Coordinates of C-alpha atoms and ligand atoms in Angstrom, one line a residue:
R1172 CA 49.3 95.9 98.6
V1173 CA 52.4 96.7 100.6
R1174 CA 54.5 99.4 99.1
H1175 CA 58.2 99.3 100.2
H1176 CA 60.5 102.4 100.2
K1177 CA 64.1 102.5 101.3
W1178 CA 65.3 106.0 102.1
E1179 CA 68.7 107.3 103.1
V1180 CA 68.6 110.9 104.6
K1181 CA 71.8 112.8 104.4
Y1182 CA 73.4 116.2 104.2
E1183 CA 74.0 117.4 100.6
Y1184 CA 74.9 120.7 98.9
K1185 CA 72.0 121.8 96.8
S1186 CA 71.5 124.9 94.7
P1187 CA 67.7 124.9 94.1
D1188 CA 67.8 128.7 93.4
C1189 CA 71.3 128.8 92.1
F1190 CA 72.7 129.6 95.7
K1191 CA 74.7 126.7 97.1
K1192 CA 73.4 125.6 100.4
L1193 CA 73.9 122.6 102.7
S1194 CA 70.5 120.9 102.6
V1195 CA 68.9 117.6 103.7
S1196 CA 68.1 115.2 100.9
I1197 CA 66.2 111.8 100.6
N1198 CA 68.1 109.4 98.4
G1199 CA 69.9 112.5 97.1
K1200 CA 66.8 114.4 96.2
T1201 CA 64.9 117.4 97.8
P1202 CA 61.9 117.4 97.5
G1203 CA 62.1 113.7 98.1
P1204 CA 60.5 110.9 96.0
T1205 CA 56.7 111.1 95.7
I1206 CA 55.0 108.1 97.5
V1207 CA 52.4 106.7 95.2
A1208 CA 49.8 104.2 96.5
Q1209 CA 46.2 103.1 96.3
Q1210 CA 43.6 103.5 99.1
G1211 CA 44.0 100.6 101.5
D1212 CA 47.7 100.0 100.7
T1213 CA 50.3 99.5 103.5
I1214 CA 53.2 101.9 103.2
V1215 CA 56.6 100.7 104.6
V1216 CA 59.4 103.3 104.7
E1217 CA 62.7 102.2 106.0
V1218 CA 64.6 105.4 106.8
K1219 CA 68.4 105.3 107.5
N1220 CA 69.5 108.5 109.3
S1221 CA 72.9 109.3 107.6
L1222 CA 72.9 112.8 108.9
L1223 CA 76.2 112.9 110.8
T1224 CA 75.3 115.1 113.7
E1225 CA 71.5 115.3 113.7
N1226 CA 68.4 113.2 114.8
L1227 CA 65.3 113.0 112.6
A1228 CA 61.6 112.1 112.5
I1229 CA 59.3 112.1 109.5
H1230 CA 55.6 113.0 109.7
W1231 CA 53.0 111.7 107.2
H1232 CA 50.9 114.8 106.9
G1233 CA 47.2 114.1 106.4
I1234 CA 47.5 110.3 107.0
R1235 CA 45.3 109.4 110.0
Q1236 CA 47.5 106.6 111.4
I1237 CA 44.3 104.7 112.7
G1238 CA 45.8 101.9 114.7
T1239 CA 49.4 103.0 114.2
P1240 CA 49.7 106.2 116.3
W1241 CA 53.4 105.4 116.8
A1242 CA 54.0 106.0 113.1
D1243 CA 52.8 109.6 113.0
G1244 CA 56.5 110.7 113.1
T1245 CA 56.2 113.6 115.6
E1246 CA 59.4 113.7 117.6
G1247 CA 58.7 114.3 121.4
I1248 CA 55.0 113.3 120.9
T1249 CA 54.8 110.0 119.2
Q1250 CA 58.4 108.8 119.2
C1251 CA 61.9 109.4 120.3
P1252 CA 64.1 110.9 117.5
V1253 CA 65.9 108.6 115.1
V1254 CA 69.6 109.1 116.1
P1255 CA 72.4 109.3 113.5
G1256 CA 73.3 105.9 112.0
D1257 CA 70.0 104.4 113.1
T1258 CA 67.3 103.0 110.7
F1259 CA 63.7 103.4 111.6
V1260 CA 60.8 101.7 109.9
Y1261 CA 57.5 103.6 109.4
K1262 CA 54.6 101.3 108.6
F1263 CA 51.0 102.5 108.1
V1264 CA 47.9 102.1 106.0
V1265 CA 46.8 104.9 103.7
D1266 CA 43.1 104.6 104.4
R1267 CA 41.8 107.5 102.2
P1268 CA 42.5 108.6 98.7
G1269 CA 43.8 112.1 98.1
T1270 CA 46.9 114.3 98.0
Y1271 CA 49.1 114.3 101.1
L1272 CA 52.6 115.4 102.3
Y1273 CA 55.5 114.1 104.3
H1274 CA 58.1 116.2 106.1
A1275 CA 60.5 116.2 109.0
H1276 CA 58.9 116.8 112.3
Y1277 CA 62.0 117.5 114.5
G1278 CA 62.9 121.0 115.5
M1279 CA 63.0 123.1 112.4
Q1280 CA 64.4 120.4 110.2
R1281 CA 61.5 120.4 107.7
Q1282 CA 62.6 123.5 105.9
A1283 CA 66.2 122.1 105.3
G1284 CA 64.6 120.0 102.6
L1285 CA 63.3 116.8 104.2
Q1286 CA 59.9 117.0 102.5
G1287 CA 57.8 115.5 99.7
M1288 CA 54.4 114.4 98.6
I1289 CA 52.1 111.3 98.9
K1290 CA 49.6 110.5 96.2
V1291 CA 46.9 108.0 97.2
L1292 CA 44.8 106.8 94.2
V1293 CA 41.3 105.4 94.4
P1294 CA 41.0 101.6 94.2
D1295 CA 40.6 100.0 90.8
G1296 CA 37.1 100.4 89.6
V1297 CA 36.2 103.4 91.8
V1298 CA 35.5 106.6 89.7
E1299 CA 36.3 110.1 90.9
P1300 CA 33.8 113.0 90.4
F1301 CA 36.0 114.5 87.6
S1302 CA 38.1 113.2 84.8
Y1303 CA 41.5 114.1 83.4
D1304 CA 44.2 112.7 81.1
Y1305 CA 47.3 113.1 83.3
D1306 CA 48.1 113.4 86.9
K1307 CA 51.0 115.6 88.1
N1308 CA 52.1 116.9 91.5
I1309 CA 53.8 120.1 92.5
L1310 CA 55.3 120.9 95.9
L1311 CA 55.6 124.6 96.7
T1312 CA 58.0 125.8 99.3
D1313 CA 59.9 128.9 100.4
W1314 CA 63.7 128.8 100.8
Y1315 CA 66.1 130.4 103.2
H1316 CA 69.8 130.7 102.7
K1317 CA 70.5 130.7 106.5
S1318 CA 70.7 127.2 108.0
T1319 CA 67.9 126.0 110.3
Y1320 CA 70.4 126.0 113.2
E1321 CA 71.1 129.7 112.7
Q1322 CA 67.3 130.4 112.5
A1323 CA 66.4 128.2 115.5
T1324 CA 69.1 129.9 117.6
G1325 CA 68.0 133.4 116.6
L1326 CA 64.4 132.6 117.6
A1327 CA 65.5 131.2 120.9
S1328 CA 68.0 134.1 121.7
L1329 CA 68.0 137.3 123.6
P1330 CA 67.7 139.6 121.8
F1331 CA 65.2 137.8 119.5
V1332 CA 66.3 137.4 115.9
W1333 CA 63.3 136.8 113.6
V1334 CA 63.8 134.5 110.6
G1335 CA 62.6 137.2 108.2
E1336 CA 61.3 136.6 104.7
P1337 CA 62.6 133.7 102.6
Q1338 CA 65.3 134.4 99.9
S1339 CA 63.3 132.6 97.3
L1340 CA 60.2 130.6 96.4
L1341 CA 60.6 127.1 95.0
I1342 CA 58.3 125.3 92.6
H1343 CA 58.9 121.6 93.1
G1344 CA 62.5 122.3 94.3
K1345 CA 63.3 124.8 91.6
G1346 CA 63.8 128.6 92.1
R1347 CA 65.9 131.6 91.4
F1348 CA 67.8 134.1 93.4
N1349 CA 69.5 137.4 92.6
C1350 CA 68.2 137.2 88.9
S1351 CA 66.6 139.8 86.9
T1352 CA 63.1 138.7 85.9
P1353 CA 63.5 136.2 83.1
G1354 CA 61.5 137.0 79.9
T1355 CA 62.7 140.6 79.8
D1356 CA 66.4 139.8 79.9
V1357 CA 68.2 136.7 78.7
T1358 CA 70.9 136.5 81.3
L1359 CA 69.2 133.9 83.6
C1360 CA 71.2 133.2 86.7
N1361 CA 70.4 129.6 86.0
A1362 CA 72.4 129.5 82.8
T1363 CA 75.7 129.3 84.8
N1364 CA 74.8 126.6 87.1
P1365 CA 73.5 123.4 85.4
Q1366 CA 72.0 122.2 88.7
C1367 CA 69.5 124.9 88.9
S1368 CA 67.2 125.4 85.9
P1369 CA 63.7 126.6 86.4
Y1370 CA 60.9 124.1 87.0
S1371 CA 59.3 123.1 83.7
M1372 CA 56.2 120.9 83.0
I1373 CA 55.5 119.7 79.5
V1374 CA 51.8 119.5 78.5
I1375 CA 50.2 118.1 75.4
P1376 CA 47.9 120.5 73.6
G1377 CA 44.3 119.7 74.2
K1378 CA 44.8 117.4 77.2
T1379 CA 43.4 117.9 80.8
Y1380 CA 45.8 117.7 83.7
R1381 CA 45.1 117.1 87.4
L1382 CA 47.7 119.1 89.3
R1383 CA 48.1 118.0 92.9
I1384 CA 49.6 121.1 94.5
G1385 CA 50.8 121.1 98.1
S1386 CA 52.6 123.8 100.2
L1387 CA 55.3 123.1 102.8
T1388 CA 56.5 126.6 103.2
A1389 CA 58.3 127.4 106.4
L1390 CA 56.4 130.7 106.7
S1391 CA 54.8 132.0 103.5
A1392 CA 51.1 132.0 102.4
L1393 CA 51.2 131.7 98.6
S1394 CA 49.2 132.6 95.6
F1395 CA 49.8 130.2 92.7
E1396 CA 48.7 130.8 89.0
I1397 CA 49.4 129.6 85.5
E1398 CA 49.5 132.5 83.0
G1399 CA 46.5 132.3 80.6
H1400 CA 44.9 129.3 82.3
N1401 CA 42.1 129.0 84.8
M1402 CA 42.0 126.2 87.3
T1403 CA 39.1 124.2 88.5
V1404 CA 39.5 123.3 92.2
V1405 CA 38.3 119.7 92.8
E1406 CA 40.1 118.5 96.0
A1407 CA 41.3 120.0 99.2
D1408 CA 43.4 118.0 101.8
G1409 CA 42.1 114.7 100.3
H1410 CA 38.4 115.7 100.2
Y1411 CA 36.4 116.4 97.1
V1412 CA 35.1 119.9 97.0
E1413 CA 32.1 121.4 95.2
P1414 CA 34.2 122.4 92.1
F1415 CA 34.9 126.0 91.5
E1416 CA 37.1 127.9 89.0
V1417 CA 39.9 130.3 90.0
Q1418 CA 42.7 132.1 88.2
K1419 CA 44.8 132.2 91.4
L1420 CA 45.0 129.4 94.0
F1421 CA 45.9 130.4 97.5
L1422 CA 47.8 127.9 99.7
Y1423 CA 48.8 128.0 103.3
S1424 CA 51.6 125.8 104.7
G1425 CA 50.4 122.2 105.1
E1426 CA 47.4 122.5 102.6
T1427 CA 47.0 120.5 99.4
Y1428 CA 44.6 121.0 96.5
S1429 CA 43.9 119.3 93.2
V1430 CA 43.1 121.6 90.3
L1431 CA 42.2 120.6 86.7
I1432 CA 43.7 122.7 83.8
K1433 CA 43.2 122.2 80.1
A1434 CA 46.1 122.8 77.8
D1435 CA 43.8 124.8 75.5
Q1436 CA 45.9 128.0 74.9
D1437 CA 48.0 129.0 71.9
P1438 CA 50.4 126.0 71.6
S1439 CA 53.1 128.0 69.8
R1440 CA 54.4 129.4 73.0
N1441 CA 55.1 128.5 76.6
Y1442 CA 53.4 129.9 79.7
W1443 CA 54.6 131.1 83.2
A1444 CA 53.7 129.3 86.4
S1445 CA 54.2 131.6 89.3
T1446 CA 53.9 131.8 93.1
K1447 CA 53.7 135.0 95.1
I1448 CA 53.8 135.6 98.9
V1449 CA 50.5 136.9 100.3
S1450 CA 49.3 137.9 103.8
R1451 CA 52.8 139.3 104.6
N1452 CA 54.3 142.3 102.9
S1453 CA 57.4 140.6 101.4
A1454 CA 60.0 141.6 98.9
T1455 CA 60.8 138.0 98.0
P1456 CA 60.8 137.6 94.2
N1457 CA 57.9 135.5 92.8
G1458 CA 58.7 131.8 92.2
L1459 CA 58.7 131.1 88.4
G1460 CA 58.2 127.9 86.5
I1461 CA 57.5 127.1 82.8
I1462 CA 54.4 125.3 81.5
S1463 CA 55.7 124.1 78.1
Y1464 CA 53.4 123.1 75.3
Y1465 CA 54.9 120.0 73.5
P1466 CA 56.9 120.1 71.2
N1467 CA 58.2 123.6 72.2
H1468 CA 61.6 123.5 74.0
P1469 CA 60.7 123.0 77.6
R1470 CA 62.9 125.7 78.9
R1471 CA 62.0 128.3 76.2
N1472 CA 60.9 131.4 78.1
P1473 CA 57.4 132.6 77.5
P1474 CA 57.4 135.8 75.4
T1475 CA 55.6 137.7 78.2
V1476 CA 56.4 139.3 81.5
P1477 CA 55.4 136.9 84.3
P1478 CA 52.2 137.6 86.1
A1479 CA 52.6 140.0 89.0
G1480 CA 50.2 138.1 91.3
P1481 CA 47.7 139.5 93.8
H1482 CA 48.2 142.3 96.3
W1483 CA 49.6 140.8 99.5
N1484 CA 46.9 142.2 101.7
D1485 CA 43.9 141.3 99.6
V1486 CA 42.3 139.0 102.2
A1487 CA 38.7 138.5 100.8
P1488 CA 39.6 136.0 98.0
R1489 CA 41.8 134.1 100.4
V1490 CA 39.0 133.8 102.9
A1491 CA 36.5 132.8 100.2
Q1492 CA 38.9 129.9 99.0
S1493 CA 40.2 128.7 102.3
V1494 CA 37.4 128.5 104.8
A1495 CA 34.2 129.0 102.7
I1496 CA 34.7 126.0 100.3
K1497 CA 32.1 123.2 100.5
S1498 CA 32.1 119.4 100.3
H1499 CA 31.3 117.8 97.0
K1500 CA 27.5 117.1 97.0
D1501 CA 28.0 113.4 96.2
F1502 CA 30.6 113.0 99.0
I1503 CA 29.0 114.8 101.9
H1504 CA 29.9 113.4 105.3
A1505 CA 27.8 115.7 107.6
P1506 CA 29.2 116.6 111.0
P1507 CA 27.6 115.8 114.3
K1508 CA 24.9 118.4 115.0
T1509 CA 26.3 119.3 118.5
S1510 CA 29.7 119.0 120.3
D1511 CA 30.6 117.7 123.7
R1512 CA 33.3 120.3 124.4
V1513 CA 34.4 123.7 123.1
I1514 CA 38.0 124.7 123.4
V1515 CA 38.6 128.4 122.4
M1516 CA 42.2 128.9 121.5
L1517 CA 43.4 132.5 121.6
N1518 CA 46.4 132.9 119.5
T1519 CA 48.9 135.5 120.9
Q1520 CA 52.4 136.5 120.6
N1521 CA 54.0 137.0 124.0
R1522 CA 57.3 137.9 125.7
I1523 CA 58.1 135.3 128.4
N1524 CA 61.2 135.8 130.5
G1525 CA 62.3 138.1 127.7
F1526 CA 61.9 135.6 124.9
V1527 CA 59.5 136.1 122.1
R1528 CA 57.0 133.2 122.1
W1529 CA 53.6 132.3 120.7
S1530 CA 50.9 131.1 123.1
V1531 CA 47.4 129.5 123.1
N1532 CA 45.3 131.0 126.0
N1533 CA 48.5 132.4 127.4
V1534 CA 50.3 129.0 127.5
S1535 CA 53.3 128.6 125.3
F1536 CA 54.0 124.9 124.4
N1537 CA 57.2 123.1 124.9
M1538 CA 58.1 119.4 124.7
P1539 CA 58.9 117.0 127.6
H1540 CA 62.0 114.6 127.3
T1541 CA 59.8 111.6 127.2
P1542 CA 57.4 111.4 124.2
Y1543 CA 53.8 111.6 125.4
L1544 CA 52.6 108.4 123.7
I1545 CA 55.2 106.4 125.6
A1546 CA 54.7 108.3 128.9
L1547 CA 50.9 107.9 128.7
K1548 CA 51.0 104.2 127.7
H1549 CA 53.5 103.3 130.3
N1550 CA 52.1 105.6 133.0
L1551 CA 55.2 107.7 133.4
L1552 CA 53.1 110.7 134.4
H1553 CA 55.9 112.4 136.3
T1554 CA 57.4 113.3 132.9
F1555 CA 55.0 116.2 132.0
E1556 CA 52.7 118.6 133.8
Q1557 CA 49.4 117.0 134.6
T1558 CA 47.2 120.1 134.9
P1559 CA 45.8 120.5 131.3
P1560 CA 45.9 123.9 129.6
P1561 CA 42.8 126.1 129.8
D1562 CA 39.8 125.6 127.5
N1563 CA 39.3 129.3 127.2
Y1564 CA 40.8 132.8 127.8
N1565 CA 39.4 135.8 129.7
H1566 CA 37.5 136.8 126.6
E1567 CA 35.1 139.3 128.3
N1568 CA 37.7 142.0 128.7
Y1569 CA 40.4 140.9 126.2
D1570 CA 40.8 143.4 123.3
I1571 CA 42.0 141.4 120.2
F1572 CA 42.6 144.7 118.3
S1573 CA 45.5 146.1 120.3
V1574 CA 48.7 145.0 121.8
Q1575 CA 48.0 143.4 125.2
K1576 CA 50.2 142.9 128.2
N1577 CA 49.7 139.1 128.6
V1578 CA 52.1 139.4 131.5
N1579 CA 51.0 136.1 133.0
A1580 CA 51.9 134.0 129.9
T1581 CA 53.8 130.8 130.8
T1582 CA 55.5 127.9 129.0
S1583 CA 54.2 124.4 129.8
N1584 CA 54.3 120.9 128.4
S1585 CA 50.7 120.1 129.7
I1586 CA 48.2 118.5 127.2
Y1587 CA 44.5 118.4 126.6
R1588 CA 42.9 115.0 127.5
L1589 CA 39.8 114.3 125.3
K1590 CA 37.1 111.8 126.2
F1591 CA 37.2 109.0 123.6
N1592 CA 34.5 109.2 120.9
T1593 CA 33.3 112.7 121.9
T1594 CA 32.8 115.6 119.5
V1595 CA 35.2 118.5 120.1
D1596 CA 34.9 122.0 118.7
I1597 CA 38.1 124.1 118.4
I1598 CA 37.7 127.9 118.0
L1599 CA 40.8 129.5 116.7
Q1600 CA 40.7 133.1 117.8
N1601 CA 43.3 135.5 116.2
A1602 CA 44.4 138.7 117.8
N1603 CA 47.0 141.5 117.5
T1604 CA 50.6 140.5 117.8
M1605 CA 53.1 142.5 120.0
N1606 CA 53.4 144.9 117.1
P1607 CA 50.7 147.6 116.8
N1608 CA 48.1 147.1 114.2
N1609 CA 49.4 143.7 113.2
S1610 CA 47.6 140.4 113.2
E1611 CA 49.1 137.5 111.2
T1612 CA 47.5 134.5 109.4
H1613 CA 48.2 131.2 111.1
P1614 CA 47.6 127.8 109.2
W1615 CA 46.7 125.3 112.0
H1616 CA 47.3 121.5 111.2
L1617 CA 45.7 118.7 113.1
H1618 CA 47.5 115.3 113.3
G1619 CA 45.5 112.0 113.3
H1620 CA 42.2 113.5 112.1
D1621 CA 40.3 115.4 109.5
F1622 CA 38.0 118.1 110.9
W1623 CA 34.9 119.8 109.6
V1624 CA 35.3 123.6 108.9
M1625 CA 32.1 124.8 110.7
G1626 CA 32.5 128.6 110.3
Y1627 CA 34.6 131.6 110.3
G1628 CA 34.3 135.3 110.9
N1629 CA 35.9 138.7 111.7
G1630 CA 36.6 140.0 115.2
K1631 CA 35.9 138.1 118.4
F1632 CA 34.0 134.8 118.3
N1633 CA 30.7 134.9 120.1
L1634 CA 29.7 131.6 121.7
S1635 CA 26.1 132.4 122.0
I1636 CA 25.7 133.7 118.4
D1637 CA 28.2 132.3 116.0
P1638 CA 27.4 128.6 116.4
K1639 CA 23.9 129.3 115.1
N1640 CA 25.5 130.0 111.7
Y1641 CA 27.6 126.9 111.6
N1642 CA 27.5 124.9 108.3
L1643 CA 25.9 121.7 109.5
V1644 CA 25.0 120.6 105.9
N1645 CA 28.1 120.4 103.7
P1646 CA 31.2 121.7 105.5
I1647 CA 34.5 120.7 103.8
M1648 CA 36.8 118.4 105.8
K1649 CA 40.5 119.3 106.0
N1650 CA 43.6 118.7 108.1
T1651 CA 45.0 122.2 107.8
I1652 CA 43.0 125.5 108.0
P1653 CA 44.0 129.2 108.4
V1654 CA 42.8 131.6 111.0
H1655 CA 42.8 135.0 109.3
P1656 CA 44.0 138.3 110.8
Y1657 CA 41.7 139.6 113.5
G1658 CA 39.3 136.7 112.8
W1659 CA 38.2 133.3 114.0
T1660 CA 37.8 129.9 112.4
A1661 CA 35.6 127.2 114.0
L1662 CA 36.4 123.5 113.4
R1663 CA 34.8 120.3 114.7
F1664 CA 36.3 116.7 114.9
R1665 CA 35.6 113.3 116.6
A1666 CA 38.1 112.2 119.2
D1667 CA 37.8 108.7 117.8
N1668 CA 41.4 107.9 117.0
P1669 CA 43.3 106.3 119.9
G1670 CA 46.7 108.1 120.3
V1671 CA 48.4 111.4 121.0
W1672 CA 48.0 114.1 118.3
A1673 CA 49.7 117.4 117.7
F1674 CA 47.6 120.5 116.7
H1675 CA 49.8 123.4 115.8
C1676 CA 50.5 126.4 113.6
H1677 CA 52.3 125.0 110.5
I1678 CA 54.6 128.1 110.3
E1679 CA 57.8 126.4 111.4
S1680 CA 59.1 129.2 113.5
H1681 CA 55.7 129.6 115.3
F1682 CA 55.5 126.0 116.3
F1683 CA 59.1 126.2 117.4
M1684 CA 58.2 129.3 119.5
G1685 CA 55.3 127.4 121.3
M1686 CA 52.3 127.8 119.0
G1687 CA 50.8 124.4 119.4
V1688 CA 48.9 121.9 121.6
V1689 CA 48.6 118.2 122.0
F1690 CA 45.5 116.0 122.3
E1691 CA 45.3 112.7 124.0
E1692 CA 42.4 110.4 123.3
G1693 CA 41.7 106.6 123.9
I1694 CA 45.3 105.9 125.1
D1695 CA 43.9 102.8 126.8
K1696 CA 42.9 101.5 123.3
V1697 CA 46.3 102.0 121.8
G1698 CA 48.1 98.7 121.0
K1699 CA 51.5 97.6 122.3
L1700 CA 54.1 100.2 121.4
P1701 CA 57.0 99.1 119.2
T1702 CA 60.3 99.5 121.2
S1703 CA 61.7 101.2 118.1
I1704 CA 60.1 104.5 119.2
M1705 CA 61.8 104.4 122.6
G1706 CA 65.2 105.0 124.1
C1707 CA 65.0 108.7 125.1
G1708 CA 63.9 110.4 128.3
D1709 CA 62.4 108.0 130.8
S1710 CA 61.8 105.4 128.1
K1711 CA 65.5 104.3 128.1
R1712 CA 64.5 101.4 130.4
F1713 CA 62.1 100.0 127.9
H1714 CA 64.6 100.0 125.1
R1715 CA 66.0 96.6 124.4
P1716 CA 69.8 97.0 123.8
Ligands
ASC1802 O1 57.1 135.7 115.6 C1 57.2 136.6 114.8 O2 58.2 137.6 114.9 C2 58.0 138.5 113.9 C3 57.7 139.9 114.4 O3 56.5 139.8 115.2 C4 58.8 140.4 115.2 O4 60.0 140.6 114.4 C5 56.9 138.0 113.0 O5 56.4 138.6 112.0 C6 56.4 136.9 113.6 O6 55.4 136.1 113.2

């Protein structure tokens, strides 16, 4: 089936946490509408850019765009931006079932509200390895009151102005700001402003719910829990996992999970849903929502104090859930036993010409003016640096546990060229930032592919030892994976999808500050590019008037 969507993107005042802020909405909503489809369907989204003064591009996060690399929606990489007043048509096949996301991929526009979820159902007659009565989706985000323009300007200024911690955490677009904790005090800040009432999900006693939970935070790693209910994790980034039960679910920006919960608690009351920032020591209040047992009033506060959530620095359970999960035994897709290339990516924070940047192997990424897909397909190779970035760093004498000078860090728009149909290993190597005794978690997201999570560990990756412990049997496949503080995460993927694919930290500020790379593979196999993606940089000449 072809599923048609007609979207208008515009500026709109929104008060998701009771604080009025100019946001970006899709057909008047943020989060935008959930796209629902079945595996094999074609999605057509006709997007009208009604932002008066701003371009846009929309990325379909987790969708592999096989055969349609020009629909990946990454401005500067797969397309020119969609200019104000223009309409752009995204058309692609959702080739796998699962829970995915969509969001702006232009500057730091994503966190202004241009984001939502994609739900791809199995075809009729195909059974899933678990059963449930209802299927709901919840998008988790953090929320800043400063505009993205102020934030981007601060990051690109001298002196550097960090974005800081978010003002609130939203549960499917609903949050609270400057309130006392509901449940101990009836004066809810939401009471005054009808537009912002807490998120509430009605459940029927005795029924089982599949909750598809995604995170599109700009910065925060989150812990999500529902008071009094355990969750059985059954899916991660569109892949079935060997089920396991948790009380708290950890999500990094760009990840999705499906969990099953049974409404089997005392039905005479409602329960808190709550999110809390982890991996950064933040004073941002927990996000709160209400799970309401029918027929209770959906907004009746639970009689309890909301769950406090885990300690921000309790890394072990986060590691256990994020990189140690396994593929479901009946859906194993084993990885190639060996790889043709290993690219070690040292993640460092650097000062380059005074500006605070993030780098990979001492190279901080910036975009050229002609999108790579167009430049490569039309042989406009003068538009970006041709010498690829390094496959490694001087790891013999690099101390990942202390602040390093990294004086020879540079910015560059060079890209990695991958031999088509080869197997590539990426080793994400974390390190100390420019602040003493500080190493931060980075959730890396790969466009155009799922990768196998081969292994992870603390300290410095050892190429002659660690690969011997890779999981070659049932590693989970994902499109987003964290590298934990002072640790490393190894992933493997097949360069089998003709196109140009971003691979970057999904923390919006970090990618904006250069924490990303671009892979090209099989460009000669890419079909004729639609002119709709052209018109900027050196591709003006290809754009029909
Ligand atoms: O890029 C960053 O800047 C701040 C801090 O390093 C300087 O304020 C932070 O936590 C980042 O991730």
